[in-house]
Coordinates of C-alpha atoms in Angstrom, one line a residue:
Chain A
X3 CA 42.0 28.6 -54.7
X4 CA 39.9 29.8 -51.7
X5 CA 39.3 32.8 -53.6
X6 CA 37.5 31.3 -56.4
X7 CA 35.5 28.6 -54.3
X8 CA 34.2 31.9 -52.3
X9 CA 33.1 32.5 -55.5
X10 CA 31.7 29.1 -56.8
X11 CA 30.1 28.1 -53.9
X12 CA 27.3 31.0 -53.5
X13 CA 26.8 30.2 -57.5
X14 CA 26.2 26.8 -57.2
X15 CA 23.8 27.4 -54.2
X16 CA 21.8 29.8 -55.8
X17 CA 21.5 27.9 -58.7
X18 CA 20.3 24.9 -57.0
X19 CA 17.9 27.3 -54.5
X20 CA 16.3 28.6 -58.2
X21 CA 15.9 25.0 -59.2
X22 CA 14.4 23.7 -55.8
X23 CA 12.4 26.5 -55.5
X24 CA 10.2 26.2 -58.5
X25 CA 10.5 22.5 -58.4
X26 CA 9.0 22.3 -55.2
X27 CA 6.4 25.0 -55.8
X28 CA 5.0 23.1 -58.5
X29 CA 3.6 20.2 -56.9
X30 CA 2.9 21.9 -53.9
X31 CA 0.4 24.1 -55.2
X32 CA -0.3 20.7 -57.9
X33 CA -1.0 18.5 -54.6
X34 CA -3.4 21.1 -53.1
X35 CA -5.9 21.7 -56.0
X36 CA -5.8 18.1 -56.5
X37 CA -6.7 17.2 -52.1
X38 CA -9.9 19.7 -53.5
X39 CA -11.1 18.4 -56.5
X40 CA -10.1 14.8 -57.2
X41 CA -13.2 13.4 -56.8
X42 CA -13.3 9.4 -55.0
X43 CA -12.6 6.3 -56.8
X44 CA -15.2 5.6 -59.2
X45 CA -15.6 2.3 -58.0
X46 CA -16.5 3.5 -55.1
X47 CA -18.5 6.9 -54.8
X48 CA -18.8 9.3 -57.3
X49 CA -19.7 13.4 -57.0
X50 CA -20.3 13.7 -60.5
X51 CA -21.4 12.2 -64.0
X52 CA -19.4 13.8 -67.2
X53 CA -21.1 12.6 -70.5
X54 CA -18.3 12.6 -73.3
X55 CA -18.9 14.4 -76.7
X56 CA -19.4 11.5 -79.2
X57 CA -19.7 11.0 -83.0
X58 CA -22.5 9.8 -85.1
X59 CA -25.9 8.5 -83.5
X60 CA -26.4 7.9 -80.0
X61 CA -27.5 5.0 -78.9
X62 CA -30.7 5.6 -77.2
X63 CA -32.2 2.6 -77.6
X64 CA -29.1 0.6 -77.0
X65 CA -27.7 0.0 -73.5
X66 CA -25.2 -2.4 -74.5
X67 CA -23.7 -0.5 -77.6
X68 CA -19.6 -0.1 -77.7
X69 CA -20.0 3.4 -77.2
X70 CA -21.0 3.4 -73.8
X71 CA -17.7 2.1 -73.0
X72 CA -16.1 5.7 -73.7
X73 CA -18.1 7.7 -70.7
X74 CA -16.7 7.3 -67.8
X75 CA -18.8 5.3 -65.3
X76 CA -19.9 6.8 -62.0
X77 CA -21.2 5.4 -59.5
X78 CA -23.7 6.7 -56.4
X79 CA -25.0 4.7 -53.1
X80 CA -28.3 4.9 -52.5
X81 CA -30.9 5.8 -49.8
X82 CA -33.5 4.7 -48.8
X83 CA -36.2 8.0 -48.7
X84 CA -36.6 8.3 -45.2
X85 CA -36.6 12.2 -45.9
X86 CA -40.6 12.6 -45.8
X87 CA -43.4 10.3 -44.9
X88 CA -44.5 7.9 -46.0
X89 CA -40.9 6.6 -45.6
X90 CA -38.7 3.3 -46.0
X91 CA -36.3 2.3 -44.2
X92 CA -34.9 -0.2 -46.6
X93 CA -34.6 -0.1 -50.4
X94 CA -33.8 -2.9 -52.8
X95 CA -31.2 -0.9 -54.8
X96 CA -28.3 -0.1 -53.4
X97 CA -26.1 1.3 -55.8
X98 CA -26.9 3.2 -59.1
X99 CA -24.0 2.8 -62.0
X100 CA -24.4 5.9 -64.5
X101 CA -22.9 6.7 -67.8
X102 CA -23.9 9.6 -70.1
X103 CA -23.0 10.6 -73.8
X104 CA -24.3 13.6 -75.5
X105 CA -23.6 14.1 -79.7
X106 CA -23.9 18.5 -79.2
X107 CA -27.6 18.0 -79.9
X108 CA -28.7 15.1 -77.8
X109 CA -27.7 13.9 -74.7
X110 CA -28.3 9.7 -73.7
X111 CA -27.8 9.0 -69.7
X112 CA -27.6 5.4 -68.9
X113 CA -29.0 4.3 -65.6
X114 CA -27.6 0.6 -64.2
X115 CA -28.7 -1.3 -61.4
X116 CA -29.3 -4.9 -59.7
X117 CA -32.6 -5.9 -59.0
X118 CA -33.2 -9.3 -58.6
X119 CA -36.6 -9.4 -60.4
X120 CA -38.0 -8.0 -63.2
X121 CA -41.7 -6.6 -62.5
X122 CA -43.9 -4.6 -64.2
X123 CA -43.5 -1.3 -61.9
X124 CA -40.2 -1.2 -61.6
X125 CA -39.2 2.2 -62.3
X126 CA -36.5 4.6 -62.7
X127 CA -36.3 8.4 -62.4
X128 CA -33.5 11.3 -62.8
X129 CA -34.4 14.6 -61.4
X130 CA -32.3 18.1 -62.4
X131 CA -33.2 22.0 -61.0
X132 CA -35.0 24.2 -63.5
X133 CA -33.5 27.7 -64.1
X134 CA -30.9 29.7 -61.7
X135 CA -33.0 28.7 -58.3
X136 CA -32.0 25.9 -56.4
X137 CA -34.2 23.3 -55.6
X138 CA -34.2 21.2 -52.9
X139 CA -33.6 17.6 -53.6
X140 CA -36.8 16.2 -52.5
X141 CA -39.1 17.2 -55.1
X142 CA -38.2 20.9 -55.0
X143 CA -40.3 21.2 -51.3
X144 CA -40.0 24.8 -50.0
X145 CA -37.2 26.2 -47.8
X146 CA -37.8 27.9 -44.9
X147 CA -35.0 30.8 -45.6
X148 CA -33.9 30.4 -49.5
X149 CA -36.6 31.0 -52.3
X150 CA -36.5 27.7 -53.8
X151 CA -36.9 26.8 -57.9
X152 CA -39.4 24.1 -59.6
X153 CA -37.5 20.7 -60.5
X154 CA -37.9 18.2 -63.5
X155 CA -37.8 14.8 -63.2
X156 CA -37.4 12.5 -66.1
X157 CA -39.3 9.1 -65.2
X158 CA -39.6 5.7 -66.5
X159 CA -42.0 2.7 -65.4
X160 CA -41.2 -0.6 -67.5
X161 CA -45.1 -1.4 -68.0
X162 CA -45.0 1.5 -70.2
X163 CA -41.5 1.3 -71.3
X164 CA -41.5 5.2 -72.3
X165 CA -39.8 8.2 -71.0
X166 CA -42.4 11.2 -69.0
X167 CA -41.1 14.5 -68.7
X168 CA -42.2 16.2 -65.5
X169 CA -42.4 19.2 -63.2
X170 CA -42.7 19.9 -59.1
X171 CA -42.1 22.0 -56.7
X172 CA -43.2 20.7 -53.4
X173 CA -44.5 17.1 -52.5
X174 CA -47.3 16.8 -54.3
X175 CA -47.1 18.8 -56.9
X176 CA -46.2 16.4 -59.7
X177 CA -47.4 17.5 -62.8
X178 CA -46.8 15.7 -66.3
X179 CA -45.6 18.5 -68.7
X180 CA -48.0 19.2 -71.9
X181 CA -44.1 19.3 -74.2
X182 CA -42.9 15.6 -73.7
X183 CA -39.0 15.9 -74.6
X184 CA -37.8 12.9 -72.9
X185 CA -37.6 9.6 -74.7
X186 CA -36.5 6.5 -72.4
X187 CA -36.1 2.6 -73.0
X188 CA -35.4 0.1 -69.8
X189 CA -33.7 -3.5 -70.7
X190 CA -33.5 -6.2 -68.4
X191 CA -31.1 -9.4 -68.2
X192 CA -29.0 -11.3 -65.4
X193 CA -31.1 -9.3 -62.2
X194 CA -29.7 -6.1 -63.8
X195 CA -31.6 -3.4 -65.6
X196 CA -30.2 -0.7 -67.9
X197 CA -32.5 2.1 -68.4
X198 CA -31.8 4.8 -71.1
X199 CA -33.2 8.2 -70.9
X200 CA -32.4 10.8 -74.2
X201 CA -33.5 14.1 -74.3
X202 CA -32.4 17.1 -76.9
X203 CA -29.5 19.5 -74.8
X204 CA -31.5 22.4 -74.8
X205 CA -35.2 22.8 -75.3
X206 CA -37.9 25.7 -75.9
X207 CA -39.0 25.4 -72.5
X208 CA -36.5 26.7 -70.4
X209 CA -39.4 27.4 -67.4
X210 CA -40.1 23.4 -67.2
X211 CA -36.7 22.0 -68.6
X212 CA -33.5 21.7 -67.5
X213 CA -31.2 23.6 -70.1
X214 CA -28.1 21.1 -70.5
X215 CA -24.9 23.7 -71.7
X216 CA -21.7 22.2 -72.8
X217 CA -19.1 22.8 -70.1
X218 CA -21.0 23.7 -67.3
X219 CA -21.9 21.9 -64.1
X220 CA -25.7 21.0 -63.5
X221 CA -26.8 19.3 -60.5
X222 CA -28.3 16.1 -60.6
X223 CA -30.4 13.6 -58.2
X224 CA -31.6 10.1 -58.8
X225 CA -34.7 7.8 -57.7
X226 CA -35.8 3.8 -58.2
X227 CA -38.6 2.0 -57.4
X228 CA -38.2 -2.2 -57.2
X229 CA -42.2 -3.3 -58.0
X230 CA -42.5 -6.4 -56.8
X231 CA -45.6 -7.5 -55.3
X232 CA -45.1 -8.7 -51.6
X233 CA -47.5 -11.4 -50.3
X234 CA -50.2 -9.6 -49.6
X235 CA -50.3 -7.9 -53.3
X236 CA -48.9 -5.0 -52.1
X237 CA -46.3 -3.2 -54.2
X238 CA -42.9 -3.1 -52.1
X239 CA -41.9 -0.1 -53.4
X240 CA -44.6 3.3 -54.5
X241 CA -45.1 6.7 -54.8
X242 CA -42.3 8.6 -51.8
X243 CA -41.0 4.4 -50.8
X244 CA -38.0 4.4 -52.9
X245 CA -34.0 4.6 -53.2
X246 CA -33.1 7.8 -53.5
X247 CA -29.7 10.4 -53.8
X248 CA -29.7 13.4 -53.3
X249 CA -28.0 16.4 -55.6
X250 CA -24.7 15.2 -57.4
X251 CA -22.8 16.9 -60.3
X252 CA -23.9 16.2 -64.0
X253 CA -21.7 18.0 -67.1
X254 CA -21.9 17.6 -71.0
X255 CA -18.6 18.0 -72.1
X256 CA -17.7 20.8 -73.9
X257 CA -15.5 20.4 -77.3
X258 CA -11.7 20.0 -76.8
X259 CA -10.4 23.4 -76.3
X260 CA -6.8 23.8 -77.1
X261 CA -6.2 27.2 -75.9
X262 CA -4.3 26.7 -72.9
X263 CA -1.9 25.2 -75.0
X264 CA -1.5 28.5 -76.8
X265 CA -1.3 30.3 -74.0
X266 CA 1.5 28.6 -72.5
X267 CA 3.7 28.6 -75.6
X268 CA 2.8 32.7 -75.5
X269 CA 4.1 32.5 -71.5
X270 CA 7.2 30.4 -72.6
X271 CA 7.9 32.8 -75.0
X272 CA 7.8 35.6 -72.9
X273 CA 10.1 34.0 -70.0
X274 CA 12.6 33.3 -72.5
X275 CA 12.8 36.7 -73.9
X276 CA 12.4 37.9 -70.2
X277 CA 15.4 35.9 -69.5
X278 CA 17.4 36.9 -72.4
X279 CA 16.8 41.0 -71.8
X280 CA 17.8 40.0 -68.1
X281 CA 21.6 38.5 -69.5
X282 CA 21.9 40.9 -71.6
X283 CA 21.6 43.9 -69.3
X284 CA 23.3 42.0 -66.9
X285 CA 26.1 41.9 -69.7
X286 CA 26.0 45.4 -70.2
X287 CA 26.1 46.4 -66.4
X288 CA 29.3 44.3 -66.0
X289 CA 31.3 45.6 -68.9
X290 CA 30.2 49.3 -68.1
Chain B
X17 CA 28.6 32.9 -44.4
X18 CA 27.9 34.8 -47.1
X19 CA 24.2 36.7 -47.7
X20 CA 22.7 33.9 -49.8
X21 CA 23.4 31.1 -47.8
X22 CA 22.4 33.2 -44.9
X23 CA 19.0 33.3 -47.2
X24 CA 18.7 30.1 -47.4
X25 CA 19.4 29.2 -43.9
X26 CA 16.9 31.3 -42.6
X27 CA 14.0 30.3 -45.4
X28 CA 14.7 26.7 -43.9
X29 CA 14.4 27.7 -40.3
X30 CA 11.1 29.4 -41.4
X31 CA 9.9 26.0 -43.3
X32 CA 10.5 23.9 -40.6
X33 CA 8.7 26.4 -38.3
X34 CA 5.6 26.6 -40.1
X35 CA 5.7 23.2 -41.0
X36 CA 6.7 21.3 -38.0
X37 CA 6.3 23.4 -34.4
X38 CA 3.2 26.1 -35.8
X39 CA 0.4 22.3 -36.2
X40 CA 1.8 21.2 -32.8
X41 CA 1.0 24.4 -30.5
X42 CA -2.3 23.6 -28.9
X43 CA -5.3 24.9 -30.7
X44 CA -3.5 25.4 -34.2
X45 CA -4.0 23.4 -37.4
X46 CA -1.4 22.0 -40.2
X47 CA -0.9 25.6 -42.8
X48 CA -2.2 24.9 -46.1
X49 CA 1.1 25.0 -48.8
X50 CA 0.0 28.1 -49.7
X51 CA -0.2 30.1 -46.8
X52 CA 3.6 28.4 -46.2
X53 CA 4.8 29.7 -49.6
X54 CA 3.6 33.6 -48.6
X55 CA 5.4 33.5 -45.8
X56 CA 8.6 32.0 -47.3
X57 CA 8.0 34.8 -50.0
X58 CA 7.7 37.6 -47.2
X59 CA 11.0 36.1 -45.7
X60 CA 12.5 36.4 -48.4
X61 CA 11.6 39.8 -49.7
X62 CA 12.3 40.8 -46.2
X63 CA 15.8 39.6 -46.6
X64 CA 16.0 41.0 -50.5
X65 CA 15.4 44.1 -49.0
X66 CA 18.0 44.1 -45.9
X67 CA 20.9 42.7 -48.3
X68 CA 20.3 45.7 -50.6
X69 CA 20.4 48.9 -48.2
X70 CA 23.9 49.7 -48.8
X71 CA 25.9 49.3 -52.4
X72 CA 28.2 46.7 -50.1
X73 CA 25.4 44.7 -48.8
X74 CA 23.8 44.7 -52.4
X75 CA 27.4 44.0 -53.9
X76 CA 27.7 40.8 -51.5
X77 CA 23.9 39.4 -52.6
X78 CA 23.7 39.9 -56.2
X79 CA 27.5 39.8 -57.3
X80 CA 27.6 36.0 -56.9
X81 CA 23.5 35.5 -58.9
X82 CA 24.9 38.1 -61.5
X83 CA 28.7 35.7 -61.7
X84 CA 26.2 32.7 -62.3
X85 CA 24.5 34.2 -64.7
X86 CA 26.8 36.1 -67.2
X87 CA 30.3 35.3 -65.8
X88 CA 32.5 33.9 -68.2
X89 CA 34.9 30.3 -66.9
X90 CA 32.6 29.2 -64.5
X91 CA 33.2 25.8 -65.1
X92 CA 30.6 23.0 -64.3
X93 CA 27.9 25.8 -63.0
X94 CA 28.0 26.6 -67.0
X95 CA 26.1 23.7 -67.4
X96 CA 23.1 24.3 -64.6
X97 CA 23.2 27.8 -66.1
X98 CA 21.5 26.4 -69.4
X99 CA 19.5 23.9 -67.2
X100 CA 18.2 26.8 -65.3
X101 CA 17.5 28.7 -68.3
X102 CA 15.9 26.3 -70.0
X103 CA 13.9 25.1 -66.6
X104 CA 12.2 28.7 -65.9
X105 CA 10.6 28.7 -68.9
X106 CA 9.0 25.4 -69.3
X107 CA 8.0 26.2 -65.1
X108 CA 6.2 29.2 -66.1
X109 CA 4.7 27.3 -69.5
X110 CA 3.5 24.6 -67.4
X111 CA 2.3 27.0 -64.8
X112 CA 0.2 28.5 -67.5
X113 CA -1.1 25.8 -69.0
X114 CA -2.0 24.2 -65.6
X115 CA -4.0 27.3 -64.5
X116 CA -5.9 28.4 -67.8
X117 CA -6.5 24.6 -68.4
X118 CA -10.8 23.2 -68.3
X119 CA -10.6 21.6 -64.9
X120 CA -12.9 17.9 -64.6
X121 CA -13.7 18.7 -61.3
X122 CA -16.9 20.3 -60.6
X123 CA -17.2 23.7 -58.9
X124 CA -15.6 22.9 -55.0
X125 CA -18.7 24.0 -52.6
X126 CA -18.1 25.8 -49.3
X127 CA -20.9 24.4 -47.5
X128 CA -21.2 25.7 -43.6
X129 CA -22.0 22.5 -41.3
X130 CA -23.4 24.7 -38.4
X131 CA -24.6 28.0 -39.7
X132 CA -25.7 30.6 -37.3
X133 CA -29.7 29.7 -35.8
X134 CA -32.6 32.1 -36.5
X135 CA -32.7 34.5 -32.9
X136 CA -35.9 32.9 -31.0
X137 CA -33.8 29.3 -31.2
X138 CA -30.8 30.7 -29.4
X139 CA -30.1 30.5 -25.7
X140 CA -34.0 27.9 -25.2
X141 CA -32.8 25.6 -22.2
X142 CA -33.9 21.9 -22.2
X143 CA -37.4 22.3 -20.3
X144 CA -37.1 18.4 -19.9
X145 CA -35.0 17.3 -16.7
X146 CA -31.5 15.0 -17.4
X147 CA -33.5 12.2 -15.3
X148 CA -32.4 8.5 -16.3
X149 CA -36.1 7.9 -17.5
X150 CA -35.9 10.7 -19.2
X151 CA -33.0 10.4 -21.4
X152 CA -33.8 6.3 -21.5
X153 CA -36.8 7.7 -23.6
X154 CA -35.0 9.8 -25.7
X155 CA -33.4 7.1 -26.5
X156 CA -35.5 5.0 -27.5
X157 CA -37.3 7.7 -29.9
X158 CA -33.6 8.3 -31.6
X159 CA -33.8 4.5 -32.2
X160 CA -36.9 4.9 -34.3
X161 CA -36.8 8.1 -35.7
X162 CA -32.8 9.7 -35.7
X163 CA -30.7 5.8 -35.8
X164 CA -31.9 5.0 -39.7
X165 CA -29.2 7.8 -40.6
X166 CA -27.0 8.7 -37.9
X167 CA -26.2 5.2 -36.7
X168 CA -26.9 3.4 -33.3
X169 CA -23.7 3.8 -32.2
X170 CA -24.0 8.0 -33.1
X171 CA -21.7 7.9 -35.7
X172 CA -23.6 9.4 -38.6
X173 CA -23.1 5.8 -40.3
X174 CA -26.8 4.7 -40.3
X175 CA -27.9 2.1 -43.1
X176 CA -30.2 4.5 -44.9
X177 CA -27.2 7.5 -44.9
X178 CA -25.0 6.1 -47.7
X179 CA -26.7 8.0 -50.6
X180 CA -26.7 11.7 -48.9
X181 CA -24.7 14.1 -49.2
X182 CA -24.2 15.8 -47.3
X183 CA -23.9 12.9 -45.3
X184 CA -25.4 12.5 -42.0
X185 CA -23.6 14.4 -39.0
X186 CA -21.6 12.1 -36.6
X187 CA -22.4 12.7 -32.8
X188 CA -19.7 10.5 -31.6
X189 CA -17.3 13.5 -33.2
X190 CA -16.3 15.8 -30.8
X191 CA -16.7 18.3 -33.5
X192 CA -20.4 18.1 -33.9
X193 CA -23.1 18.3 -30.9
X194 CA -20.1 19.1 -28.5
X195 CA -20.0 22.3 -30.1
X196 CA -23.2 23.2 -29.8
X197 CA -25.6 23.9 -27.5
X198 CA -29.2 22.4 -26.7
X199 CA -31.1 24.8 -28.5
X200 CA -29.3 24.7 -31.4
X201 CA -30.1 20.7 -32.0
X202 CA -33.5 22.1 -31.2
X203 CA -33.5 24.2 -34.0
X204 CA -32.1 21.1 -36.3
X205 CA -34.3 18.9 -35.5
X206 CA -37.5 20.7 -35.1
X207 CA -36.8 22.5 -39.0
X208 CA -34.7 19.9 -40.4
X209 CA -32.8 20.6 -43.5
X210 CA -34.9 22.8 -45.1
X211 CA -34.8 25.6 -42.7
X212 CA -31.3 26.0 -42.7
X213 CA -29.9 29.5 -44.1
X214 CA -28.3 29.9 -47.5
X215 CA -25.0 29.0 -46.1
X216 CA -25.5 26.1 -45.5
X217 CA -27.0 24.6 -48.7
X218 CA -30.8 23.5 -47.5
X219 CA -31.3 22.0 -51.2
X220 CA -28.9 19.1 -50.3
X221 CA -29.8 18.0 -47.0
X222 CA -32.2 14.8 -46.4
X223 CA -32.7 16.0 -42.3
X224 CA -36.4 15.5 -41.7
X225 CA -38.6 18.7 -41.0
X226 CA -39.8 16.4 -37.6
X227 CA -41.9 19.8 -36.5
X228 CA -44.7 18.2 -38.6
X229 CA -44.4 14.5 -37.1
X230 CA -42.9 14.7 -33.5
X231 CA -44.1 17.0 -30.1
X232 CA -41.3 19.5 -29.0
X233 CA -40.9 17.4 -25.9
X234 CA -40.2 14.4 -27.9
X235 CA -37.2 16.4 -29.5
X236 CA -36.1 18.0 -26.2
X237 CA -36.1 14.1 -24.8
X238 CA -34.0 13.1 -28.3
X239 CA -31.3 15.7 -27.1
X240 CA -30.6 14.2 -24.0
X241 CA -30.4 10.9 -25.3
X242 CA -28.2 11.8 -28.0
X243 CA -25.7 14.1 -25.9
X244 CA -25.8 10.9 -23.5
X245 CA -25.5 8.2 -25.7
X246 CA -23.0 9.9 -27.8
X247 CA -20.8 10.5 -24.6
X248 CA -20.7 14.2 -25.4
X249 CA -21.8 17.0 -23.6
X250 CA -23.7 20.3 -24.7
X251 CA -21.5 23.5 -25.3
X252 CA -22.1 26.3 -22.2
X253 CA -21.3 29.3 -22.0
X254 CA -20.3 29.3 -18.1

């Protein structure tokens, strides 16, 4: 009796050890990717926009259309740009809800805020880097120890109701580009406005535009100007006195790739027939 | 005790080493999981390796994982026999899917919060004496010009810093300007976030360039009043 629990008893514990082991592995390493990459609640603060792939048209005119609903809603506090003069120190909009789609040609981002009236230079902007250089934030301004790229900023002002697709690189430098590839459409209703910009994915201008790649991470910044009139006729908001962010994360989905599924029925595969040459050599040992 | 329990034992010991005494000695930090797992691996191996020297020793270690595995009238361990070999396998299927699968997250960025100065800002002292008037000044210019992002109570939670990010650094943390010496917040201020190295991501940072818009002295004045209203004092080399 003793003889065979001396037996059973290291069997039973080494099964159980095997077991634990790569059970507890798992979500180990699980629980530590996910402390680095699970970005905030949505609701509250967002690192990044990820525009779903979508059939049929998008709707770029449209901010109300179904479709929206399948992008996933991000949302970024804003700043007021106290960065450079001539600075604010407080911005009507506080908070910028964005959504994005793209159909593998286009790609439709969807701007929300509250503004509590509609006026005629109320505007909206979205600003990406240009090419492998980064850029900084504020109008691609130099930096005093990394060689710093142009940026292009997609802008909208709802007098004109149109998108303009522009360069700089430095304050002061803003330059309308001579290719307009940016198309744009603001709506307002209940104190909120949703702004639509649409532009093709890639364009022929890769010096000026920002090249949109399915997949891939782009960084992305945002601006808005409330253009109300204060007493003395003055515009609240102009020019550098605006809400700001600086960069965040912007990706066009890429189309569902099913590989990883592949490889790990090939990796299941191979641990069982690793696990049945083990047995059987095992086997062979014991009987020789 | 036999080898294997002898095994486990000591992997235990080593867990709740690591885990539980290592984050508590004074000037150490909680081990990420990973770095736990190599040194439960090392353990082991270690072990692996002292059980197998002679054929006795190797006899004692492996006879009872070779008995679970092929022995015949093992009764109930029969049973986690076929759990475990049908467990490993879905394990390293998962593991493979989890690690070749398109992550959402976007690439993780190792931004460094205090990157090294350039040479001719290292080692300035304050030219401005720690006189009450002084630093009352100082404070009254990081009012207007510093408080709009890193707070009036120091702690980086200023009503414009909500959209940054990087978001605006927190005085009040021991971590921050308690680490660093005079003329390095020299250097910050004066260049802002634009003339910080590579390293440390200038592109992101909204930190004024106040060369352009304030007199060194008014920075040298900020300093004190930031070191003494944030109840922190500069780093020293004595």
């Amino acid at each position: 009796m003793t003889q065979r629990l001396k037996h059973i008893v290291p069997n039973v514990v080494v099964g159980v050890w095997l077991a634990m082991g790569f059970l507890t592995v798992q979500p180990v390493s699980a629980e530590e990717k996910s402390k680095v990459a699970a970005p905030p609640e949505s609701t509250l603060q967002s690192v990044s926009v990820s525009a779903p792939m979508v059939k049929g048209a998008l709707p770029a005119d449209d901010p109300n259309a179904a479709v929206w609903s399948s992008a996933t809603m991000a949302r970024f506090p804003m700043s007021p740009q106290v960065h450079w003069p001539t600075r604010i120190l407080d911005a009507t909009v506080k908070d910028l809800n964005v959504r994005a789609l793209h159909d593998g040609t286009n790609v439709a981002i969807l701007l929300e805020y509250a503004d509590p009236t509609e006026d005629p230079d109320d505007a909206a902007a979205i600003e990406f880097m240009v090419g492998d250089k980064k850029a900084h934030f504020a109008h691609g301004q130099p930096m005093a120890q990394v060689e710093g790229g142009p940026v292009n900023i997609w802008y909208w002002k709802n007098k004109d109701n149109k998108g303009v697709d522009m360069n700089a690189k430095g304050f002061g430098t803003i330059k309308v580009q001579t290719h307009q590839d940016v198309k744009a459409k603001g709506t307002y209703a209940n104190g909120t406005w949703k702004v639509v910009f649409t532009r093709p994915l890639a364009t022929e201008h890769a010096d000026e535009d920002t090249q949109i790649a399915t997949g891939g991470f782009i960084n992305i910044a945002f601006a808005v100007w409330d253009g109300k009139k204060d007493v003395s006729g003055e515009l609240k908001e102009k020019g550098s006195q605006k809400a700001v962010t600086s960069w965040w994360n912007f990706r066009a989905e890429a189309p569902p790739d099913y590989s990883s599924y592949y490889y790990a029925a090939i990796a299941v595969g191979v641990a069982l027939g690793f696990q049945f040459v083990l047995i059987r050599k095992l086997k062979k040992g014991h009987s020789a | 005790m036999g080898p294997l329990i002898k095994l486990i034992v000591l992997n235990v010991v080593v867990y709740a080493i690591l885990k539980f005494v290592v984050p508590n000695i004074p000037g150490s930090a909680p081990l990420p999981a990973s770095l736990v797992f190599l040194y439960m691996m090392l353990t082991t191996s270690g072990f692996v390796i002292f059980a197998t020297v002679s054929a006795e020793s190797k006899e004692a270690f492996w006879g009872p994982i070779q008995r679970f595995l092929t022995g015949e009238n093992i009764g109930g361990l029969q049973a986690l026999r076929y759990g475990i070999l049908i467990l490993f396998p879905l394990l390293v299927g998962w593991q493979t899917y989890s690690s070749t699968a398109v992550s959402d997250a976007p690439p993780s960025e190792n931004r460094t919060i205090h990157p090294a100065p350039p040479g001719e800002y290292t080692g300035l002292s304050n030219p401005i004496s720690k006189t009450p008037d002084a630093i009352q000044q100082g404070k009254g210019f990081y009012a207007a010009f510093c408080s709009p992002c890193h707070g009036g109570n120091f702690d980086g939670k200023g009503p414009a810093s909500r959209g940054f990010n990087p978001p605006p650094a927190n005085f009040s943390d021991p971590t921050t300007i308690a680490m660093l010496q005079e003329s390095y917040l020299f250097w910050r201020i004066k260049k802002g976030g634009v003339g910080l190295p590579i390293e440390g991501m200038p592109w992101k940072s909204a930190m004024p360039r106040w060369e352009v818009e304030l007199p060194d002295e008014w920075i040298w004045k900020i300093i004190l009043g930031e070191y003494d209203g944030a109840h922190q004092a500069p780093r020293t080399w004595e």
